[in-house]
Tab-separated table of C-alpha atoms in Angstrom:
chain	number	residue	atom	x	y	z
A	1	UNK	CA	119.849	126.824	88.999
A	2	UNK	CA	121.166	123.746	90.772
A	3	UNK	CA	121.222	125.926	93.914
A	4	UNK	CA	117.362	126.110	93.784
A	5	UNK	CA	116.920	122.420	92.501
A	6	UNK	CA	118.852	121.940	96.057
A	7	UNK	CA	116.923	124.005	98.235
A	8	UNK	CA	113.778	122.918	96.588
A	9	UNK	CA	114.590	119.185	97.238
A	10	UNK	CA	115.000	119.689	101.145
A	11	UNK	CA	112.344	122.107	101.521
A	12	UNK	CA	110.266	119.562	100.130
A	13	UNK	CA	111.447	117.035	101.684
A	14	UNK	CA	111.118	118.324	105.429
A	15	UNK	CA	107.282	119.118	105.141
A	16	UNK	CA	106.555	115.562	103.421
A	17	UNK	CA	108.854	113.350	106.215
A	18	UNK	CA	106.457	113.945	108.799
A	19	UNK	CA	103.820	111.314	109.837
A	20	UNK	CA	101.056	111.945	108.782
A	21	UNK	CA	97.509	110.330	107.136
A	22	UNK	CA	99.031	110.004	103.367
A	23	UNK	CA	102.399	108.806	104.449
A	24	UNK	CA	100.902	106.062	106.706
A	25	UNK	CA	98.662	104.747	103.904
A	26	UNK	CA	101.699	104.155	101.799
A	27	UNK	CA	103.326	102.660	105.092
A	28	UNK	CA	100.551	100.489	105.664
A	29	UNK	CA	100.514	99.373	101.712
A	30	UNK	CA	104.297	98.804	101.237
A	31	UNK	CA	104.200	96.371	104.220
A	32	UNK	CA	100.951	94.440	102.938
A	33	UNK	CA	103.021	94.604	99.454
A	34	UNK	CA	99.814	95.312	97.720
A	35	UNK	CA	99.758	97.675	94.832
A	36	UNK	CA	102.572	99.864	95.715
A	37	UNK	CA	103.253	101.100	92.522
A	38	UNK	CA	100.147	102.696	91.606
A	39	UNK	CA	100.341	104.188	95.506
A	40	UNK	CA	103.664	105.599	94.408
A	41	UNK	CA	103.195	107.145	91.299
A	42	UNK	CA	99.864	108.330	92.498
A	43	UNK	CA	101.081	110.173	95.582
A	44	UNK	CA	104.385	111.720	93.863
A	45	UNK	CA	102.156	112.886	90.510
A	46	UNK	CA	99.392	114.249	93.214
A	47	UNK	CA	102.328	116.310	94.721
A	48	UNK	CA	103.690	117.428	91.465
A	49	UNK	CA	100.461	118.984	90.164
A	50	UNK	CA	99.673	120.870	93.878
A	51	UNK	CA	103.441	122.219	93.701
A	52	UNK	CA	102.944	123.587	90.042
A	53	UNK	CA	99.617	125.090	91.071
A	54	UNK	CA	101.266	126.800	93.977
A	55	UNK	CA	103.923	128.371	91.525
A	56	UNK	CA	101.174	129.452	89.305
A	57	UNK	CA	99.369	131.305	91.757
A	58	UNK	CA	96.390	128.899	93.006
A	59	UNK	CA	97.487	129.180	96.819
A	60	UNK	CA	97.568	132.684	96.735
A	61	UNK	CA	93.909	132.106	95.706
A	62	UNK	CA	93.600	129.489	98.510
A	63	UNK	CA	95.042	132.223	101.206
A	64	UNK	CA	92.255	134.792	99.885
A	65	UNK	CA	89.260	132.547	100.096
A	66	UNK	CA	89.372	130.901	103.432
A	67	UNK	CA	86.310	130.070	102.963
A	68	UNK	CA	87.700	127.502	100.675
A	69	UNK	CA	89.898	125.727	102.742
A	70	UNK	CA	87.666	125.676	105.627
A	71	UNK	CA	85.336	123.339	103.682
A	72	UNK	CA	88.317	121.626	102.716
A	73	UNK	CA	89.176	121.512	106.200
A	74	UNK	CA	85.766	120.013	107.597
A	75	UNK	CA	85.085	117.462	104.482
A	76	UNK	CA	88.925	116.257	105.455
A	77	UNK	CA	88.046	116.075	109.237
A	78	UNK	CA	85.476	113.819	108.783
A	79	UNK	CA	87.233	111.538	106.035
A	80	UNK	CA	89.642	110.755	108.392
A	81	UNK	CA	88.277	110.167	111.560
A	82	UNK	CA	85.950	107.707	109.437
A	83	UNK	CA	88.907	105.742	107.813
A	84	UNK	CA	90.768	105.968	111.728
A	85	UNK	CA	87.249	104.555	113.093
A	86	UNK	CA	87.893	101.456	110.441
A	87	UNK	CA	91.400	101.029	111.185
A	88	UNK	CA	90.353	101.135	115.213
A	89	UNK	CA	87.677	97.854	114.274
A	90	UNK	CA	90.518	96.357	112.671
A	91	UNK	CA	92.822	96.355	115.588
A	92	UNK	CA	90.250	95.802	118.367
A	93	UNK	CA	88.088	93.209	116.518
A	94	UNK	CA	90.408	91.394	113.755
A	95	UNK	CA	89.377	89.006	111.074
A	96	UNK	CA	88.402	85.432	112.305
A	97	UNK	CA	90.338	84.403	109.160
A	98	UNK	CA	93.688	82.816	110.318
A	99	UNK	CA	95.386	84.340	106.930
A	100	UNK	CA	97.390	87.489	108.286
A	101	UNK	CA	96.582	90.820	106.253
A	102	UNK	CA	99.769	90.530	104.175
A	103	UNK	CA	98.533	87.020	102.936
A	104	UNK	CA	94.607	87.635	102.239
A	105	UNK	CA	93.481	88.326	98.913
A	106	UNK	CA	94.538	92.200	98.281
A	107	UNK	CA	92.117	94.800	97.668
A	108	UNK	CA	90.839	96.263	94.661
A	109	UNK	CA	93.288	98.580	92.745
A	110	UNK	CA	90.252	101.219	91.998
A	111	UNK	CA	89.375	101.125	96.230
A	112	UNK	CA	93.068	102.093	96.910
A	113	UNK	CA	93.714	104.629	94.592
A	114	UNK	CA	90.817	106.317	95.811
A	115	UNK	CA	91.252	105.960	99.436
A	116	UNK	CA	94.881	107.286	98.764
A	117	UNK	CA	93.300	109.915	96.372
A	118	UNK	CA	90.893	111.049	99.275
A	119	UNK	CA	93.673	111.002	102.063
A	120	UNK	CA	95.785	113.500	99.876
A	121	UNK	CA	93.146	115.829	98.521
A	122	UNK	CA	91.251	115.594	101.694
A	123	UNK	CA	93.628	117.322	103.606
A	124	UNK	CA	94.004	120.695	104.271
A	125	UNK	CA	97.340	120.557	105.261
A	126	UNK	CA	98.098	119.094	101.971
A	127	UNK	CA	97.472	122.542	100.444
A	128	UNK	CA	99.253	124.379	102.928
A	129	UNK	CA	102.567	122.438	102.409
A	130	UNK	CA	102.700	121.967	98.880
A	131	UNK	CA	100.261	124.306	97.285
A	132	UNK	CA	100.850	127.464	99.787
A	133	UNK	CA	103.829	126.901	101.500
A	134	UNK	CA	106.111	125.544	98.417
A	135	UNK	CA	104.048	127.741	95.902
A	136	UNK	CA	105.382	130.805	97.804
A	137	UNK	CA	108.540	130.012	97.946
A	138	UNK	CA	109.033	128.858	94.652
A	139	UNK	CA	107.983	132.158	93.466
A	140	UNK	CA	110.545	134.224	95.855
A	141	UNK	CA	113.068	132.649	93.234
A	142	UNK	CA	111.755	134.335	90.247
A	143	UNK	CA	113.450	132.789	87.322
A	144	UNK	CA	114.703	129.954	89.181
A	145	UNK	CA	111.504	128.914	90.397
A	146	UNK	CA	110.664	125.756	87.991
A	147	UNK	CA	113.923	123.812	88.942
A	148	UNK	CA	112.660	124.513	92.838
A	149	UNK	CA	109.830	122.762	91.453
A	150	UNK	CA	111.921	120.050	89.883
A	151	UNK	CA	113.892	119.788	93.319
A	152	UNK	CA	110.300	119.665	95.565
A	153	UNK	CA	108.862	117.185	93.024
A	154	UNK	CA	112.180	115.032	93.232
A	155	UNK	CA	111.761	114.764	96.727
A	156	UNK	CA	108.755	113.632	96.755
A	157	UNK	CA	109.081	110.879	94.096
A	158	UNK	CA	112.272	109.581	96.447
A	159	UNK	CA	110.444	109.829	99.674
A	160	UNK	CA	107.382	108.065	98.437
A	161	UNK	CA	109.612	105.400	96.622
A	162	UNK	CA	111.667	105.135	99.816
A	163	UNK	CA	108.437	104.812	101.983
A	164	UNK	CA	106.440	102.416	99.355
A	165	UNK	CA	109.242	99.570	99.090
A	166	UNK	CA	111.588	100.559	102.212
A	167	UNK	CA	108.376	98.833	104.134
A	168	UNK	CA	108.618	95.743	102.458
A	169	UNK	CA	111.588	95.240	104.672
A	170	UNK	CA	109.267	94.567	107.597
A	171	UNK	CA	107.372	92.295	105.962
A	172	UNK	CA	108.732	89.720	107.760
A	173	UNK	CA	107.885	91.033	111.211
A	174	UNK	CA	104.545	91.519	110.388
A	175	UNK	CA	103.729	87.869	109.728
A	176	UNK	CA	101.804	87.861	112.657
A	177	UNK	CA	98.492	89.021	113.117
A	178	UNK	CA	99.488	90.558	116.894
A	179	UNK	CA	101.650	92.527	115.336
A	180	UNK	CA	99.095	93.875	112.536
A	181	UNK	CA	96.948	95.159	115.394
A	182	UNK	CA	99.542	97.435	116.402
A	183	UNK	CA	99.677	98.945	113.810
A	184	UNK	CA	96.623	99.398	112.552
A	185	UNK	CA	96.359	100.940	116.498
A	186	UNK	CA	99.087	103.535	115.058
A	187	UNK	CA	97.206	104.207	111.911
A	188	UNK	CA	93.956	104.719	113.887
A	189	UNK	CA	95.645	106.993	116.324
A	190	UNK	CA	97.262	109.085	114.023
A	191	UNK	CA	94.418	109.895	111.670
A	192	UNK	CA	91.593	110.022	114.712
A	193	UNK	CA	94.013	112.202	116.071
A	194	UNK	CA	94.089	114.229	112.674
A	195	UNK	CA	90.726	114.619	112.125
A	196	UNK	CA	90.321	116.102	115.319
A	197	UNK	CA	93.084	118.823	115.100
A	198	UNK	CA	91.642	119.238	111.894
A	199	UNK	CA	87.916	119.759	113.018
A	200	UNK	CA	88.862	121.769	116.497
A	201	UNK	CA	91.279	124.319	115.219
């Protein structure tokens, strides 16, 4: 059993280290040190439930109605080429305010649980990793299959706990505005860039 809790963990682990729309969102709200908690627990519960829905047989449902990832697909596509247009404005055309982002007034909690809620659920490949991917292996375990979960799950709470508060640590080199425009030019890259893999493929 602690085998599978093992193999679960890094199988988990490799698909969710990869940058990508969700994990730059917590990046970007570690760093501004603005509700990282709820980010947290919201993205590690989010994975949980799509890796116990993959074990109980939902992406084998997925894989026979393409039909429903493909709207998936298309809704996601646009979602993030919208929130990569915002980040874009950001960077080109900042704030005449002189606070930097990490000292204005934070947004609302409701406004980024959603947006973090829509960047997860929003994306196909979201269903493919955890729901699909995960789901299937899980279930070549048999028996063993719910401490895989436990494993996947547990790498997914450390990742996003990791992520969340590691960025705090650059806090202090993003105390310039300059240096906010970067990388909101990172963020807008990566999910423009997204969106359109997403809505060519």
């Amino acid at each position: 059993m602690h085998s599978q809790l093992v193999v679960g963990f890094l199988a988990s682990a490799a698909l969710i280290a990869a940058i990508g729309a969700q994990n730059a969102f917590v990046l970007r709200q570690g760093i501004r040190r603005e509700h990282v908690l709820p980010v947290v627990v919201l993205c590690t519960l989010s994975d949980a439930v799509l890796i116990v829905a993959g074990i109980a047989g939902v992406g084998a449902l997925i894989a026979a109605h393409p039909i429903t990832l493909s709207v998936t697909t298309f809704g996601g596509a646009v979602f993030l080429v919208g929130y990569g247009l915002l980040a874009a404005k950001r960077a080109w055309r900042p704030s005449a305010s002189t606070l930097t982002p990490s000292d204005a007034a934070p947004a609302r909690l409701a406004g980024v649980l959603l947006t973090c809620a829509a960047l997860t659920f929003l994306n196909p490949h979201v269903y493919l990793d955890t729901v699909v991917l995960l789901g299937a292996l899980a279930n070549e375990r048999g028996q063993g299959r719910w401490s895989f979960a436990v494993g996947a799950v547990t790498a997914s709470a450390v990742w996003f706990v990791c992520l969340g508060y590691g960025a705090r640590r650059l806090s202090g080199s993003f105390a310039k505005p300059s240096t906010w425009r970067v990388l909101d030019g990172v963020v807008a890259a990566t999910m423009i860039g997204l969106g359109v893999m997403l809505a060519t493929r």
